Coordinates of C-alpha atoms and ligand atoms in Angstrom, one line a residue:
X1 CA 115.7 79.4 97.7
X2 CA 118.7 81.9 96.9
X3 CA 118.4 85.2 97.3
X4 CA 121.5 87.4 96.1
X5 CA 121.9 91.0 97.3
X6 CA 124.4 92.8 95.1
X7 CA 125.6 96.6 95.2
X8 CA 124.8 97.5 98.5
X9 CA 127.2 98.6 101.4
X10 CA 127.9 95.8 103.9
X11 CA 128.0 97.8 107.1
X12 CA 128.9 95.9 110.4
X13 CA 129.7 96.5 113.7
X14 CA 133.3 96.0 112.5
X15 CA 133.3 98.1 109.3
X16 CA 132.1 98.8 106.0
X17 CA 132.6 98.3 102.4
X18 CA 131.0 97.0 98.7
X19 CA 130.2 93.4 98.6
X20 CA 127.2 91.1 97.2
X21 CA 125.7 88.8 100.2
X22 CA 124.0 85.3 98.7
X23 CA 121.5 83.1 101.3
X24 CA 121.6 80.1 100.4
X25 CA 117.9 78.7 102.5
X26 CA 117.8 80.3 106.1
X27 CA 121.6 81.7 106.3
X28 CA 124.6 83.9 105.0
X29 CA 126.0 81.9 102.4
X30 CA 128.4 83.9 100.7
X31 CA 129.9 87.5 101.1
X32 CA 132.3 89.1 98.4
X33 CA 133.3 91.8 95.9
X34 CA 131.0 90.9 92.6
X35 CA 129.5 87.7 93.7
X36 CA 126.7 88.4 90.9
X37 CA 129.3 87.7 88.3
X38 CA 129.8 84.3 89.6
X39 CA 126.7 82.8 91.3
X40 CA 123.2 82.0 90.3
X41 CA 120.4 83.0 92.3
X42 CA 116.4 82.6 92.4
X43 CA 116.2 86.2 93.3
X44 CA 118.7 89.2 93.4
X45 CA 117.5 92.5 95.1
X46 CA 119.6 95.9 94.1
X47 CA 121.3 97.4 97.0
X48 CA 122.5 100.1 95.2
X49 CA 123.3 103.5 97.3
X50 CA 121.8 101.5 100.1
X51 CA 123.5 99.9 103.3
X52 CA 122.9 95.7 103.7
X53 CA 123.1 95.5 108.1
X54 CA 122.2 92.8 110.2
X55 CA 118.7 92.7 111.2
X56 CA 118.1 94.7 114.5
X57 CA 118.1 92.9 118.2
X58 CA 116.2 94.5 120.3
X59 CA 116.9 93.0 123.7
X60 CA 114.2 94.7 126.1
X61 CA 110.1 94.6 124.9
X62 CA 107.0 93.5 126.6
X63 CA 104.7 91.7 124.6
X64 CA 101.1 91.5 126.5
X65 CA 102.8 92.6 129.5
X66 CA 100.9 92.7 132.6
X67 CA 100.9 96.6 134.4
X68 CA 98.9 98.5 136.3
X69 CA 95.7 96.4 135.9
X70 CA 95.7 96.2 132.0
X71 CA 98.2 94.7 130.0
X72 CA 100.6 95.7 127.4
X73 CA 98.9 96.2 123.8
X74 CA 100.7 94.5 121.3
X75 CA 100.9 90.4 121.5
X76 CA 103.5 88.7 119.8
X77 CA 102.4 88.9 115.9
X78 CA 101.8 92.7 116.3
X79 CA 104.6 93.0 118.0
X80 CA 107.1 91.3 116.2
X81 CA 105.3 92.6 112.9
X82 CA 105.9 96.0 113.5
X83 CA 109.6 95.4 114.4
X84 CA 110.1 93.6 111.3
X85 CA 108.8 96.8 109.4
X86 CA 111.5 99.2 111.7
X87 CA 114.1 96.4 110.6
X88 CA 114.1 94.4 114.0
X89 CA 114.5 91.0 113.0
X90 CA 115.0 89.6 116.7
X91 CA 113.5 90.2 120.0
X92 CA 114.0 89.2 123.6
X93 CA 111.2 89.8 125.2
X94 CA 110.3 89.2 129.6
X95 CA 108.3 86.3 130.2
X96 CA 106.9 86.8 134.1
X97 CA 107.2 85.0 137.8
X98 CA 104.0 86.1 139.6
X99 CA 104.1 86.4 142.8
X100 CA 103.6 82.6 144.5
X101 CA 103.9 81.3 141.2
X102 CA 107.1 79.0 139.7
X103 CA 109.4 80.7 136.6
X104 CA 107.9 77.4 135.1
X105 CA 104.1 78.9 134.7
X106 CA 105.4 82.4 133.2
X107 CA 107.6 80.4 130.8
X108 CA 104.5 78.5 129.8
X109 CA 102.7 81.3 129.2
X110 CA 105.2 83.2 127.3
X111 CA 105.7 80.3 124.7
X112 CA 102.5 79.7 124.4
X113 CA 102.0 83.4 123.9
X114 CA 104.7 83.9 121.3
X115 CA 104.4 80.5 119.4
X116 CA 102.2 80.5 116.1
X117 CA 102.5 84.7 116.6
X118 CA 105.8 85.7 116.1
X119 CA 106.8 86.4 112.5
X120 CA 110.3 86.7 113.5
X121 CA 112.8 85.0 115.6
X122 CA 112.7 85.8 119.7
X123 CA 114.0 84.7 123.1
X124 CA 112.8 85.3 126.9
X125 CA 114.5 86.9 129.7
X126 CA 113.1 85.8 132.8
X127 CA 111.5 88.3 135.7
X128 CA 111.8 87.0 139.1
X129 CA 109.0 88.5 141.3
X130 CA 109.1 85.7 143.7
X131 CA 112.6 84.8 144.8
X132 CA 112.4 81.2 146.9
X133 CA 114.5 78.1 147.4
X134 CA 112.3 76.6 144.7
X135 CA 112.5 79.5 142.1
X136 CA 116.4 79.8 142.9
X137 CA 116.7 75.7 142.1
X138 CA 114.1 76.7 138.5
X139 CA 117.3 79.2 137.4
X140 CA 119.6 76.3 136.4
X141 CA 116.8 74.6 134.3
X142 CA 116.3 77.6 132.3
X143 CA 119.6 78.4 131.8
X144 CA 119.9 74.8 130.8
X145 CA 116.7 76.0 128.0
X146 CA 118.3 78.8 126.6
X147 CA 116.4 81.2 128.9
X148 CA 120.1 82.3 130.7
X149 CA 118.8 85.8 132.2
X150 CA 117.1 86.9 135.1
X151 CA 115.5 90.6 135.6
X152 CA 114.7 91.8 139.6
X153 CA 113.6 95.1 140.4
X154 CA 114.0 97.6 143.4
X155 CA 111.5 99.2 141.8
X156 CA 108.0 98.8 142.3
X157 CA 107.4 97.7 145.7
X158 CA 104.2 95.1 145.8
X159 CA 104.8 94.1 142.6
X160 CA 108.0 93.2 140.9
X161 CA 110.2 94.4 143.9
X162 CA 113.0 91.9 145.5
X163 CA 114.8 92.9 148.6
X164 CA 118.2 93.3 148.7
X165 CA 118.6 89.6 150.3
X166 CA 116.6 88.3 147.5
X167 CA 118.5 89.9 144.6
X168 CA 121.6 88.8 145.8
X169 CA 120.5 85.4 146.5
X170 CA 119.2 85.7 143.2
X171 CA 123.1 86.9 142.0
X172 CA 124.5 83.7 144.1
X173 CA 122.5 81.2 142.2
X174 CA 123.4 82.5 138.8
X175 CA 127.2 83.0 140.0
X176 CA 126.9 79.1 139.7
X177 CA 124.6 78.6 136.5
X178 CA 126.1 80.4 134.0
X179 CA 123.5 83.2 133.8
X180 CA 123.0 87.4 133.7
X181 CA 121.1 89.0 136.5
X182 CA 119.6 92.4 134.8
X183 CA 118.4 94.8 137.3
X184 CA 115.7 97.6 137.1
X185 CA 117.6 100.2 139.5
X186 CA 115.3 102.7 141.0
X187 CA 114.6 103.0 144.7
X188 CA 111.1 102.5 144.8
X189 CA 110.4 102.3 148.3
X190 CA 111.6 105.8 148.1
X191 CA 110.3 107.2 145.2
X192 CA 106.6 105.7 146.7
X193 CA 107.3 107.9 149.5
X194 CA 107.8 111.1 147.4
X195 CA 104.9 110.1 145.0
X196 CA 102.6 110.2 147.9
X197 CA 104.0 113.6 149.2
X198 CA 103.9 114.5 145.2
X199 CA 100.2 113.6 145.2
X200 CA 99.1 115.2 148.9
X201 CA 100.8 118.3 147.7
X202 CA 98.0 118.5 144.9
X203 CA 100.4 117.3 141.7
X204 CA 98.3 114.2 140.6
X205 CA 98.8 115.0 136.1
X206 CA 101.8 112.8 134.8
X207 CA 104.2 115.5 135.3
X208 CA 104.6 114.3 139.5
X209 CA 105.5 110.9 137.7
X210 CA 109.1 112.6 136.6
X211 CA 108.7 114.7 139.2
X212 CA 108.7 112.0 142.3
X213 CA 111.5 109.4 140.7
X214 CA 114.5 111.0 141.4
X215 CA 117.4 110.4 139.1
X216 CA 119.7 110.5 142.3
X217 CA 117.4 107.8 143.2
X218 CA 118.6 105.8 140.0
X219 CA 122.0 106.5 140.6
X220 CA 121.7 105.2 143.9
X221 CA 119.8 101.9 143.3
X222 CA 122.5 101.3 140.2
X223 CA 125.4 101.5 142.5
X224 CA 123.5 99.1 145.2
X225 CA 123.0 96.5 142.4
X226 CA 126.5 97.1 141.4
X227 CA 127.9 96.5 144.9
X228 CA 125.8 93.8 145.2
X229 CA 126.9 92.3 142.1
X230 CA 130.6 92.5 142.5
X231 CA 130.0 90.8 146.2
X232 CA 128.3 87.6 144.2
X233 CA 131.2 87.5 141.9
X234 CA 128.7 88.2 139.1
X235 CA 128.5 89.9 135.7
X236 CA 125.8 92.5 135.9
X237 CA 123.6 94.4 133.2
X238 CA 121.4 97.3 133.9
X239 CA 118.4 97.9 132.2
X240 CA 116.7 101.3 130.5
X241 CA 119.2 103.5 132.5
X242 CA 118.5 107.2 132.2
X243 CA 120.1 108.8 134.3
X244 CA 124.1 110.5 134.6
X245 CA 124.1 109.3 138.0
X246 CA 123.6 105.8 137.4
X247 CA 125.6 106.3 134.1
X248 CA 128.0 107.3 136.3
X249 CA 128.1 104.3 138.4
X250 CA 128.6 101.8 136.1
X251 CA 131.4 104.1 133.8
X252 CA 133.2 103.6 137.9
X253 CA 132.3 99.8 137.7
X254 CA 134.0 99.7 134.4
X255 CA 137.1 101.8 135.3
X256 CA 137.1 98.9 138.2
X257 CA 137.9 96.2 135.6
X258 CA 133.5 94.8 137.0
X259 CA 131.6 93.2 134.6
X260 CA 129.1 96.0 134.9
X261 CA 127.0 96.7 131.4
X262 CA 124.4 99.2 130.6
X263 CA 121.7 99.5 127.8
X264 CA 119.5 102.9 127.3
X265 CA 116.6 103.1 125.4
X266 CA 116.0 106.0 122.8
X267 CA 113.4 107.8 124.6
X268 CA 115.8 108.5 126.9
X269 CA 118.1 110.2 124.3
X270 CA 115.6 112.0 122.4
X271 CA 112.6 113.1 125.1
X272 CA 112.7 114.5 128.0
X273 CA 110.7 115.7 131.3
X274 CA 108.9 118.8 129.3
X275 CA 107.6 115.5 127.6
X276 CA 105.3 115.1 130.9
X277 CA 104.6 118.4 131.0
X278 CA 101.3 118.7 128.9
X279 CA 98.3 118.0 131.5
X280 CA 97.1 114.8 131.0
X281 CA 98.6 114.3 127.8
X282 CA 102.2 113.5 129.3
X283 CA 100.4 110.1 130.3
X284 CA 102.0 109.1 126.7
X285 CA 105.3 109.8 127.8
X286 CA 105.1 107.7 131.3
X287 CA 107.7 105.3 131.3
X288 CA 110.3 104.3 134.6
X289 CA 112.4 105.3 134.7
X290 CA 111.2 108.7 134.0
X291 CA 112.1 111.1 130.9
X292 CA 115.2 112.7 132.4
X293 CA 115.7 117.0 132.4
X294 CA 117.5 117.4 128.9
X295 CA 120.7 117.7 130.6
X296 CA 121.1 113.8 131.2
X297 CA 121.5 113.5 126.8
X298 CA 124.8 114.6 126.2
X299 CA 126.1 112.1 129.1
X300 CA 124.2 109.1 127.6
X301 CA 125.6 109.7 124.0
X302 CA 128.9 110.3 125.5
X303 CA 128.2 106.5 127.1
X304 CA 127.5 105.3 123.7
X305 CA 130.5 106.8 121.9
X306 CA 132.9 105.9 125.1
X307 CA 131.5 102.4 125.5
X308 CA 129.9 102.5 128.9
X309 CA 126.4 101.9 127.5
X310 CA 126.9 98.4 124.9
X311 CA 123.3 98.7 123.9
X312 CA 120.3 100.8 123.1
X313 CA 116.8 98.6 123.0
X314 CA 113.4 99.8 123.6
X315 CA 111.4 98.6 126.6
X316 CA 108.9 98.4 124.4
X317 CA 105.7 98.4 126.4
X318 CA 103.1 100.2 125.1
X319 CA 99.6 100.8 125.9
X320 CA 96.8 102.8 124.6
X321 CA 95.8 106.7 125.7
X322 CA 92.6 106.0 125.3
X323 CA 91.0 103.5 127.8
X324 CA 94.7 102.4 129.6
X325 CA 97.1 105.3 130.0
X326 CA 93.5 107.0 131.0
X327 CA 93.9 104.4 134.0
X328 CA 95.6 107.1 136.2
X329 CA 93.3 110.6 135.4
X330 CA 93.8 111.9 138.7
X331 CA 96.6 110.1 140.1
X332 CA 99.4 109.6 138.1
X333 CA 100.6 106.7 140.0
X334 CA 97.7 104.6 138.2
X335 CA 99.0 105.6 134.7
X336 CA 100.4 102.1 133.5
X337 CA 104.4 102.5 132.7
X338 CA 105.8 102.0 129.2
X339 CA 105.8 103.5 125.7
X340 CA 105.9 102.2 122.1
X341 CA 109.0 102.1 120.2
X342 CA 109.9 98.7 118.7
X343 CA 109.3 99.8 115.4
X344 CA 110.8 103.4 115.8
X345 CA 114.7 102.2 117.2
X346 CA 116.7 102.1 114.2
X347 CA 115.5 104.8 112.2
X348 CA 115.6 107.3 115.5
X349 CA 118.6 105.8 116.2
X350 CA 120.3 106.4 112.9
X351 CA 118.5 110.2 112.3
X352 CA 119.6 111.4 115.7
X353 CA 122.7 109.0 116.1
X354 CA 124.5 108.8 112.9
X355 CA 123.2 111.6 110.3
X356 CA 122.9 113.7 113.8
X357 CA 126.8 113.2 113.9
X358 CA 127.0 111.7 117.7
X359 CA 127.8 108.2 116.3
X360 CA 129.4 106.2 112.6
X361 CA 127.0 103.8 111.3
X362 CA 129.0 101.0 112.5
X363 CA 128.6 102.0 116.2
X364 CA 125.3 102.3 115.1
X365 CA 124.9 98.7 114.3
X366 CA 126.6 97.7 117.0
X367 CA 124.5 98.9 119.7
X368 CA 121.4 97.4 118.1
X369 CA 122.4 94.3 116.6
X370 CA 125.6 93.1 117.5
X371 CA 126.6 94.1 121.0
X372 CA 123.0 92.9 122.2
X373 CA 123.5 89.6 120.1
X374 CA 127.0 88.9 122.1
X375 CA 125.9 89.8 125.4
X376 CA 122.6 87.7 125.1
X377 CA 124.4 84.7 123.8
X378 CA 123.5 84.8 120.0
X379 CA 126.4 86.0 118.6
X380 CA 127.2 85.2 115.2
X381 CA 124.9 83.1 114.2
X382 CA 122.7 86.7 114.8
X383 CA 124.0 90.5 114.8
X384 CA 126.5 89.7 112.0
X385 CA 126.9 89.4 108.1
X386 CA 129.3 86.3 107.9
X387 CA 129.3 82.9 106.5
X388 CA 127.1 80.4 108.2
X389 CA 125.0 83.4 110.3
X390 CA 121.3 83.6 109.9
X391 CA 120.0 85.6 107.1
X392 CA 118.3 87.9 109.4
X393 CA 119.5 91.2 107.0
X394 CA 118.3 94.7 106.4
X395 CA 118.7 96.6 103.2
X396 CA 118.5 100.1 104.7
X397 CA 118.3 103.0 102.8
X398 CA 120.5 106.0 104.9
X399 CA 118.4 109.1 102.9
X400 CA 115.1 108.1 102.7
X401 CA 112.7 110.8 104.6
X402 CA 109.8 109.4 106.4
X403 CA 107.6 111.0 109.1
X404 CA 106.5 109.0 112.2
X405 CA 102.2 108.5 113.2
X406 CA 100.2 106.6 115.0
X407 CA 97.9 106.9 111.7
X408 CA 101.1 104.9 109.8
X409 CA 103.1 102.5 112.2
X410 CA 102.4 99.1 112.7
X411 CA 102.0 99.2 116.5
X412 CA 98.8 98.0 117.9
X413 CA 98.5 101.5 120.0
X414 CA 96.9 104.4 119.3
X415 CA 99.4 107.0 119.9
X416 CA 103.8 107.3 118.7
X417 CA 105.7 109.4 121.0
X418 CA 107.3 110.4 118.1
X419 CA 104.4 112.1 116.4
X420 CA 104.8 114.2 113.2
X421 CA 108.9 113.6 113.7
X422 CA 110.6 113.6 110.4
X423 CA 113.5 110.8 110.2
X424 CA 116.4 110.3 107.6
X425 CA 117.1 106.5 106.9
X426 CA 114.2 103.3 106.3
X427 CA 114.3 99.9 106.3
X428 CA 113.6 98.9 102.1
X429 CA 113.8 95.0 102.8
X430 CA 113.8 93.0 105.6
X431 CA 114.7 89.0 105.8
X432 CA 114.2 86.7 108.6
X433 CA 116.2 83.5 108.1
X434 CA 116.8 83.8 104.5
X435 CA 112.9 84.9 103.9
X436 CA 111.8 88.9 103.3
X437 CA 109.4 89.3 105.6
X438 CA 108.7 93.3 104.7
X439 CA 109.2 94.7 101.2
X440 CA 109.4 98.8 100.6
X441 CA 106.7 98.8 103.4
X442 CA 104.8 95.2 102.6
X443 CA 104.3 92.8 104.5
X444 CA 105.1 90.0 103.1
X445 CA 106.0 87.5 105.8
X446 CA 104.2 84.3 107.9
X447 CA 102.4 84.7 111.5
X448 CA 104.1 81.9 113.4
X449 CA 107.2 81.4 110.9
X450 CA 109.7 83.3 114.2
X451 CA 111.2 81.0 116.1
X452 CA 112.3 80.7 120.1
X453 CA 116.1 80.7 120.0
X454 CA 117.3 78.9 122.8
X455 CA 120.4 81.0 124.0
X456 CA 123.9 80.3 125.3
X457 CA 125.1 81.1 128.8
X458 CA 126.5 84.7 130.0
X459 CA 130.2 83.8 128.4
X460 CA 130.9 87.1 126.8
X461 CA 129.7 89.1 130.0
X462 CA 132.1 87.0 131.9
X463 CA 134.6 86.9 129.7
X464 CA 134.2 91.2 129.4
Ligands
URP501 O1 107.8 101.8 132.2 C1 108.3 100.7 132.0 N1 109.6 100.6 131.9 N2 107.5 99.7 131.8 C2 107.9 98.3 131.6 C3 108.3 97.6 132.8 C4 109.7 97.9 133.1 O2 110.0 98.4 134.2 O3 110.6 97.6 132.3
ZN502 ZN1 112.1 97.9 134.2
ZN503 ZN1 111.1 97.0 130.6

C-alpha cells in the first residue's frame, strides 16, 4: 500500500516547509517538493492549509495501573485508542515490580496486558518497588529487551518508595547497563507527615492533597536524586516535575554540564491548585505531584522555551469520579492519584503553547515527538518525517476549533479535566506504520495491530 500526502506543511522538530510525503508499506518512503507529479500512489490524502507532523510520543501513561486499591481505567486498546484520536501514535507506558516480586512478573503482565490491545505502537519503562541483589542482576536483561529505563520513587512510602541506598544502588547498576533511572521526586516521608497533620487539623476534601505536598518538598527530593545521580556517574530524568523549585534544580544540573533532564506534563501548565479547591469535586484534579499555585506556569514555559524541560508527556492515569476518585470522601489521602490526558496533549499543547504564543510549532513537536523519541532510544525510526522512519504521521489541522468532554473523548473515564475548554488545532488523520488508524474523527484502525518496540540503550542522555 502507498499512501501519498501532498500539499500539506512538513513541520519537524527542525523546521518547516511545503513537501508531499509518500509511505511506501509501514515507513517514510519519500519526502519532496511535488512528489505527486512524479509518483503513483494507492491513495493520496490533501494536506492542504494543514501541517503533516510526526505522530505524538507520549513517554509517561499508566495503562490499568494499580493505585490506591483500584486500578487505572483505561487498558491498553482504550488507551492507545484514544491517543491515536489526540494524534499520539506511540506510548511508553510503566509496567510494575510489586513488592517481593521479580521485574520479570510485571514485564509478564504488562505484555500480556498490551499485546492483542494496543492499536498503536508502545514500549515499557520499568518501576522498581523492590530493589534486591536479584532485581539489580534483572536490570541488564531488560535493557538487553529493549526495556532500558527504570522509575524509583521517594514518593509514596509503603508503596512504590526506595530509600536513598536503594535508588542509588539502583543508579550503580544502570551506570553499568546502559540504562535511565527516572525518578518521582517528592519527599514522601514528609509530605505523609504533613498530610496527617493536614487531616487532624480537620482538612480531609482534596484541597489538603495540594495543600500537604509541598513544592519545596519537590525541589528538595529533585536535587537529592540529582546529587545522587551525579555520584553514580549516571544520566538522570525526572518525571511530571511541577514545581520552580525542582525546575530549578535541574536548570543548576544543566548549567553543571549533568546529564540531568526533565519532562512536565500539561496539567501542570494549564491547572492549578484553585483546581482542588471545589469540595469534593477537586478529587478530579488529584494527581502527585500536586497542581502547583499559578505562579509555578511562567517558570515551566520558560523551561520549555530555554530547554531545561526536553519533554511534555501526560502521566496519563486516570480513573473514574464515580466509584474510584470517590475512594477518598473523607480523607483525601484515599483519593487514587492521576488524571486523564492522553488524548488531550497535543491539541492543549498546541492552543496554549503555540497559537498561545509561548512556543513555534516546531518546539512544539519537539517536546512531544521528537525529544521523547531520542531520549527513549527511538529516534528516527520514530519522532521524525525522513526516509526509512516509521509512517507514524499526523495531518494536523492548526485552526480547527473543538471543545473538550467527557460526553466526546475517547477515554474510558467519566470525567476530562478539561471540561467545556475550547482548543484551536485537531488531529484530521492519523497513521500508525504506514496505516490511518483515525480519519476526521473515525476510527478506522485494528485492536492488536501496535506493536512492543524494543528500545535502544540511554546513548543520547549520555551523550547529552
Ligand atoms: O498521580 C500520579 N502521578 N499518578 C500516577 C503514578 C505516578 O506517580 O506517576
Ligand atoms: Zn510518579
Ligand atoms: Zn506517572
Amino acid at each position: 500500500m502507498r499512501t501519498l500526502i501532498s500539499n500539506g506543511t512538513v513541520v519537524t522538530a527542525d523546521g518547516s516547509y511545503p513537501a508531499d510525503v509518500l509511505v511506501d508499506g509501514e515507513a517514510i518512503a519519500q519526502v519532496g517538493l511535488n512528489l505527486r507529479e512524479t509518483v503513483t500512489a494507492d491513495e493520496t490524502i490533501d494536506a492542504s492549509g494543514k501541517w503533516v507532523i510526526p505522530g505524538g510520543i507520549d513517554v509517561h501513561t499508566h495503562m490499568k495501573l494499580p493505585f490506591g486499591g483500584t486500578f487505572a481505567k483505561d487498558d491498553f486498546f482504550t488507551g492507545t485508542r484514544a491517543a491515536a484520536f489526540g494524534g499520539t501514535t506511540t506510548i511508553v507506558d510503566f509496567a510494575v515490580q510489586s513488592k517481593g516480586k521479580s521485574l520479570r512478573e510485571g514485564l509478564d503482565a504488562w505484555h500480556a496486558l498490551a499485546e492483542g490491545n494496543a492499536v498503536a505502537d508502545y514500549g515499557f519503562h520499568m518501576i522498581m518497588s523492590d530493589v534486591t541483589d536479584e532485581s539489580l542482576q534483572e536490570m541488564d536483561q531488560l535493557v538487553s529487551e529493549g526495556i532500558p529505563d527504570f522509575k524509583l520513587f521517594t514518593a509514596y512510602p509503603g508503596v512504590f518508595f526506595s530509600d536513598d541506598g536503594a535508588i542509588f544502588r539502583a543508579m550503580q547498576q544502570t551506570a553499568k547497563n546502559g540504562g535511565l533511572i527516572m525518578m518521582h521526586a517528592e519527599n514522601g516521608l514528609a509530605i505523609d507527615v504533613i498530610a496527617a497533620d493536614t487531616v487532624a487539623a480537620g482538612t480531609t476534601d482534596p484541597i489538603g492533597h495540594g495543600l500537604a505536598r509541598y513544592s519545596t518538598l519537590e525541589g528538595e527530593a529533585t536535587n537529592r536524586v540529582i546529587r545522587l545521580a551525579e555520584s553514580a556517574k549516571v544520566p538522570i530524568y525526572i518525571v511530571h516535575l511541577s514545581a520552580k523549585e525542582a525546575l530549578n534544580e535541574v536548570r543548576r544540573a544543566r548549567d553543571e554540564g549533568l546529564p540531568a533532564f526533565a519532562e512536565t506534563c500539561p496539567q501542570y501548565l494549564f491547572l492549578s491548585l484553585d483546581d482542588l479547591g471545589n469540595g469534593f469535586e477537586g478529587a478530579k484534579f488529584i494527581c502527585s505531584p500536586p497542581l502547583r499555585t499559578k505562579d509555578h506556569q511562567p517558570e515551566l514555559w520558560k523551561g520549555l522555551v530555554k530547554g531545561d524541560l526536553q519533554v511534555v508527556s501526560t502521566d496519563h492515569c486516570p480513573f473514574d469520579f464515580h466509584g474510584q476518585k470517590e475512594l477518598g470522601r473523607g480523607d483525601f489521602r484515599k483519593v487514587p492519584n492521576g488524571l486523564p490526558g492522553v488524548e488531550d496533549r497535543l491539541d492543549i499543547l498546541h492552543d496554549g503553547g503555540v497559537v498561545g504564543g509561548k512556543i513555534t510549532k516546531e518546539r512544539w513537536v519537539e517536546v512531544s515527538s521528537t525529544a521523547p523519541a531520542k531520549l527513549f532510544g527511538m529516534y528516527p525510526k520514530k519522532g521524525s518525517i525522513s526516509v526509512g522512519a516509521d509512517a507514524d504521521l499526523v495531518v494536523y489541522d492548526p485552526n480547527r476549533k473543538h471543545t473538550i468532554s467527557a460526553k466526546t473523548h475517547h477515554m474510558d473515564v467519566d470525567y476530562s479535566v478539561y471540561e467545556g475548554r475550547e482548543v484551536q488545532g485537531g488531529s484530521d488523520i492519523v497513521l500508525s506504520r504506514g496505516s490511518v488508524i483515525v480519519r476526521n474523527g473515525e476510527f478506522t484502525g485494528t485492536k492488536g495491530a501496535g506493536r512492543f518496540i524494543k528500545r535502544a540503550p540511554a546513548d543520547f542522555a549520555r551523550a547529552g
